[in-house]
Amino acid sequence: MVRHFGTWLDEAKKLDFHIEHGPWEERIRRRDQGAPLTQAEMWSLLGEFFPAEMDRQTIVPGAAPALEALSEVADIVVLTNLTDQCQQPRIEQLARFGIRHRVECNQGGKGRPVADLVAEHGNPVTVFVDDLAVHHESVAKHAPGVHRLHMVAEPRLAPSVPPAGHAHVRIDDWPTAQRWIAERFDAGVPADHTEGAVA
């Protein structure tokens, strides 16, 4: 959860993390002058946090049991925009929480890799869950048959994030999301056969 990134910024970098404010680079501010960081500076800090400090992160409530239940009907793949050097640390981190699924790293939009996964697995139902609107737009472009669930599971962050315009639904907790996802698999049809743009 992202608040642990903010704790690290405070302790290690003497930077303030305003979780409720706008784009990521605007959420991180220099303590002496309050000016936001550049996007390049923000990415550099994320590069320091992952993988060295990622053990600070805690699991989203309800995620482990929801994924365990869904794995009975779905092949679960964790598609992360962490760099390749973070793949094994992410696998180990998730395993410590009882989440043992395939992890793939990606940089940039997630639409093309999601389309590749759809082609690989061949099931008519695929559900994509992500917190960033840009990735829902990318998946809508490259894999329109995928059901898209926008989830912002960090309670302090969720109120400041508008629903993703290219997602089919916005759900911010795993028990409710699990039911919605399971319904998609029960129905057994792609998104572009059943739904409009946004629920």
Short mmCIF file of C-alpha atoms in Angstrom, two decimals:
data_model
loop_
_atom_site.label_atom_id
_atom_site.label_comp_id
_atom_site.label_asym_id
_atom_site.label_seq_id
_atom_site.Cartn_x
_atom_site.Cartn_y
_atom_site.Cartn_z
CA MET A 1 0.00 0.00 0.00
CA VAL A 2 1.34 3.41 -1.00
CA ARG A 3 1.37 5.05 2.41
CA HIS A 4 4.53 3.04 3.24
CA PHE A 5 6.28 4.78 0.37
CA GLY A 6 5.36 8.06 2.07
CA THR A 7 6.80 6.86 5.39
CA TRP A 8 10.08 6.00 3.66
CA LEU A 9 10.20 9.41 1.95
CA ASP A 10 9.81 11.07 5.35
CA GLU A 11 12.45 8.95 7.10
CA ALA A 12 15.07 8.55 4.39
CA LYS A 13 14.64 11.61 2.18
CA LYS A 14 13.05 14.24 4.39
CA LEU A 15 10.31 14.72 1.81
CA ASP A 16 6.61 15.20 2.47
CA PHE A 17 4.15 12.88 0.76
CA HIS A 18 0.68 14.39 0.25
CA ILE A 19 -1.23 11.27 -0.72
CA GLU A 20 -4.43 13.16 -1.59
CA HIS A 21 -2.89 15.56 -4.14
CA GLY A 22 -2.99 15.10 -7.93
CA PRO A 23 -0.35 13.35 -10.05
CA TRP A 24 2.34 11.36 -8.26
CA GLU A 25 5.10 13.92 -8.73
CA GLU A 26 2.86 16.62 -7.20
CA ARG A 27 2.27 14.49 -4.10
CA ILE A 28 5.96 14.54 -3.17
CA ARG A 29 7.22 17.91 -1.93
CA ARG A 30 10.49 19.28 -0.66
CA ARG A 31 10.15 20.11 2.99
CA ASP A 32 12.23 23.28 2.89
CA GLN A 33 10.31 25.04 0.11
CA GLY A 34 7.22 22.92 -0.51
CA ALA A 35 7.89 22.72 -4.25
CA PRO A 36 6.77 19.53 -6.02
CA LEU A 37 9.31 17.22 -7.61
CA THR A 38 9.78 16.72 -11.32
CA GLN A 39 8.49 13.50 -12.85
CA ALA A 40 12.10 12.33 -13.36
CA GLU A 41 12.85 12.88 -9.67
CA MET A 42 9.71 10.98 -8.70
CA TRP A 43 10.68 7.97 -10.84
CA SER A 44 14.18 8.04 -9.35
CA LEU A 45 12.70 7.80 -5.84
CA LEU A 46 10.46 4.91 -6.86
CA GLY A 47 13.57 3.22 -8.24
CA GLU A 48 15.20 3.52 -4.83
CA PHE A 49 12.14 2.25 -2.97
CA PHE A 50 11.78 -0.84 -5.17
CA PRO A 51 13.06 -3.40 -4.44
CA ALA A 52 15.19 -2.30 -1.47
CA GLU A 53 12.31 -1.00 0.69
CA MET A 54 9.30 -2.88 -0.67
CA ASP A 55 9.13 -5.11 2.41
CA ARG A 56 7.60 -2.11 4.17
CA GLN A 57 4.42 -2.67 2.17
CA THR A 58 1.47 -4.50 3.69
CA ILE A 59 -1.22 -6.50 1.97
CA VAL A 60 -4.52 -4.92 0.97
CA PRO A 61 -7.27 -6.28 3.26
CA GLY A 62 -9.17 -9.13 1.66
CA ALA A 63 -6.80 -9.55 -1.28
CA ALA A 64 -5.32 -12.93 -0.35
CA PRO A 65 -8.60 -14.82 0.25
CA ALA A 66 -10.21 -13.21 -2.80
CA LEU A 67 -7.35 -14.24 -5.08
CA GLU A 68 -7.26 -17.72 -3.59
CA ALA A 69 -10.97 -18.19 -4.30
CA LEU A 70 -10.70 -16.74 -7.82
CA SER A 71 -7.72 -18.97 -8.63
CA GLU A 72 -10.14 -21.91 -8.66
CA VAL A 73 -11.67 -20.56 -11.88
CA ALA A 74 -8.97 -18.24 -13.25
CA ASP A 75 -5.27 -18.17 -14.09
CA ILE A 76 -4.04 -15.17 -12.11
CA VAL A 77 -1.14 -13.08 -13.42
CA VAL A 78 0.31 -10.11 -11.55
CA LEU A 79 1.31 -7.55 -14.21
CA THR A 80 3.42 -4.87 -12.59
CA ASN A 81 5.16 -1.80 -13.96
CA LEU A 82 8.14 -2.43 -11.72
CA THR A 83 11.40 -2.97 -13.58
CA ASP A 84 12.69 -6.46 -14.37
CA GLN A 85 15.11 -6.38 -11.44
CA CYS A 86 12.09 -6.27 -9.14
CA GLN A 87 10.41 -9.39 -10.52
CA GLN A 88 11.91 -11.93 -8.12
CA PRO A 89 11.66 -9.63 -5.07
CA ARG A 90 7.97 -9.04 -5.92
CA ILE A 91 7.37 -12.79 -6.26
CA GLU A 92 8.98 -13.35 -2.85
CA GLN A 93 7.10 -10.44 -1.27
CA LEU A 94 3.71 -11.70 -2.47
CA ALA A 95 4.54 -15.26 -1.40
CA ARG A 96 5.08 -14.05 2.15
CA PHE A 97 1.44 -12.93 2.10
CA GLY A 98 0.30 -16.27 0.73
CA ILE A 99 -0.11 -14.94 -2.82
CA ARG A 100 1.69 -17.30 -5.21
CA HIS A 101 0.91 -16.42 -8.79
CA ARG A 102 2.84 -15.61 -11.94
CA VAL A 103 4.43 -12.14 -11.90
CA GLU A 104 5.28 -10.28 -15.11
CA CYS A 105 7.10 -6.94 -15.28
CA ASN A 106 6.19 -4.28 -17.83
CA GLN A 107 7.07 -0.68 -18.54
CA GLY A 108 4.48 1.61 -20.11
CA GLY A 109 0.88 0.87 -21.00
CA LYS A 110 -0.44 -2.54 -20.02
CA GLY A 111 -2.75 -3.05 -23.00
CA ARG A 112 -0.35 -4.95 -25.25
CA PRO A 113 0.93 -7.34 -22.55
CA VAL A 114 -2.67 -7.99 -21.47
CA ALA A 115 -3.57 -8.77 -25.09
CA ASP A 116 -0.60 -11.18 -25.20
CA LEU A 117 -1.82 -12.89 -22.03
CA VAL A 118 -5.32 -13.23 -23.49
CA ALA A 119 -3.86 -14.87 -26.60
CA GLU A 120 -1.70 -17.15 -24.47
CA HIS A 121 -4.46 -18.37 -22.17
CA GLY A 122 -7.24 -18.47 -24.74
CA ASN A 123 -10.10 -18.17 -22.28
CA PRO A 124 -13.02 -15.99 -23.44
CA VAL A 125 -13.12 -14.25 -20.04
CA THR A 126 -10.28 -12.05 -18.80
CA VAL A 127 -10.57 -9.50 -15.99
CA PHE A 128 -8.05 -6.67 -15.59
CA VAL A 129 -7.72 -4.93 -12.21
CA ASP A 130 -5.62 -1.79 -11.84
CA ASP A 131 -5.56 1.49 -9.94
CA LEU A 132 -4.36 3.72 -12.80
CA ALA A 133 -6.74 5.09 -15.44
CA VAL A 134 -4.00 5.15 -18.09
CA HIS A 135 -3.75 1.37 -17.99
CA HIS A 136 -7.50 0.91 -18.36
CA GLU A 137 -7.36 3.12 -21.44
CA SER A 138 -4.49 1.04 -22.82
CA VAL A 139 -6.29 -2.25 -22.20
CA ALA A 140 -9.51 -0.88 -23.74
CA LYS A 141 -7.51 -0.05 -26.88
CA HIS A 142 -5.51 -3.25 -27.25
CA ALA A 143 -7.77 -5.85 -25.61
CA PRO A 144 -11.36 -4.54 -25.74
CA GLY A 145 -12.84 -7.90 -24.79
CA VAL A 146 -11.27 -7.71 -21.34
CA HIS A 147 -13.47 -6.77 -18.37
CA ARG A 148 -11.84 -3.78 -16.64
CA LEU A 149 -12.15 -3.12 -12.90
CA HIS A 150 -10.72 0.12 -11.49
CA MET A 151 -9.61 -0.40 -7.87
CA VAL A 152 -7.85 2.09 -5.58
CA ALA A 153 -7.49 0.05 -2.41
CA GLU A 154 -5.54 2.62 -0.35
CA PRO A 155 -8.30 4.30 1.75
CA ARG A 156 -6.52 7.65 2.00
CA LEU A 157 -5.88 7.77 -1.72
CA ALA A 158 -9.21 6.53 -3.10
CA PRO A 159 -11.32 9.66 -2.44
CA SER A 160 -8.98 11.85 -4.53
CA VAL A 161 -8.92 9.51 -7.55
CA PRO A 162 -11.82 9.83 -10.02
CA PRO A 163 -13.22 6.69 -11.67
CA ALA A 164 -11.25 5.59 -14.71
CA GLY A 165 -13.20 6.51 -17.82
CA HIS A 166 -12.27 3.32 -19.69
CA ALA A 167 -13.06 0.92 -16.84
CA HIS A 168 -16.33 -0.98 -16.67
CA VAL A 169 -16.68 -0.55 -12.92
CA ARG A 170 -14.99 1.10 -9.92
CA ILE A 171 -14.71 -1.06 -6.79
CA ASP A 172 -12.23 -0.25 -4.03
CA ASP A 173 -12.45 -3.35 -1.82
CA TRP A 174 -11.56 -6.95 -2.56
CA PRO A 175 -14.63 -8.77 -1.18
CA THR A 176 -16.93 -6.76 -3.48
CA ALA A 177 -14.47 -7.01 -6.35
CA GLN A 178 -14.27 -10.78 -5.91
CA ARG A 179 -18.01 -11.11 -6.37
CA TRP A 180 -17.99 -8.90 -9.48
CA ILE A 181 -15.09 -10.82 -11.02
CA ALA A 182 -16.68 -14.18 -10.24
CA GLU A 183 -19.88 -13.02 -11.97
CA ARG A 184 -17.88 -12.27 -15.13
CA PHE A 185 -16.48 -15.80 -15.15
CA ASP A 186 -19.89 -17.29 -14.42
CA ALA A 187 -21.32 -15.43 -17.43
CA GLY A 188 -18.50 -16.70 -19.63
CA VAL A 189 -18.49 -13.98 -22.29
CA PRO A 190 -16.02 -11.21 -23.21
CA ALA A 191 -16.66 -7.63 -22.14
CA ASP A 192 -17.27 -6.31 -25.64
CA HIS A 193 -20.20 -8.73 -25.97
CA THR A 194 -21.92 -7.65 -22.77
CA GLU A 195 -21.09 -4.13 -21.62
CA GLY A 196 -20.89 -0.52 -22.64
CA ALA A 197 -18.09 1.84 -21.76
CA VAL A 198 -18.40 2.51 -18.04
CA ALA A 199 -20.62 1.13 -15.30
#
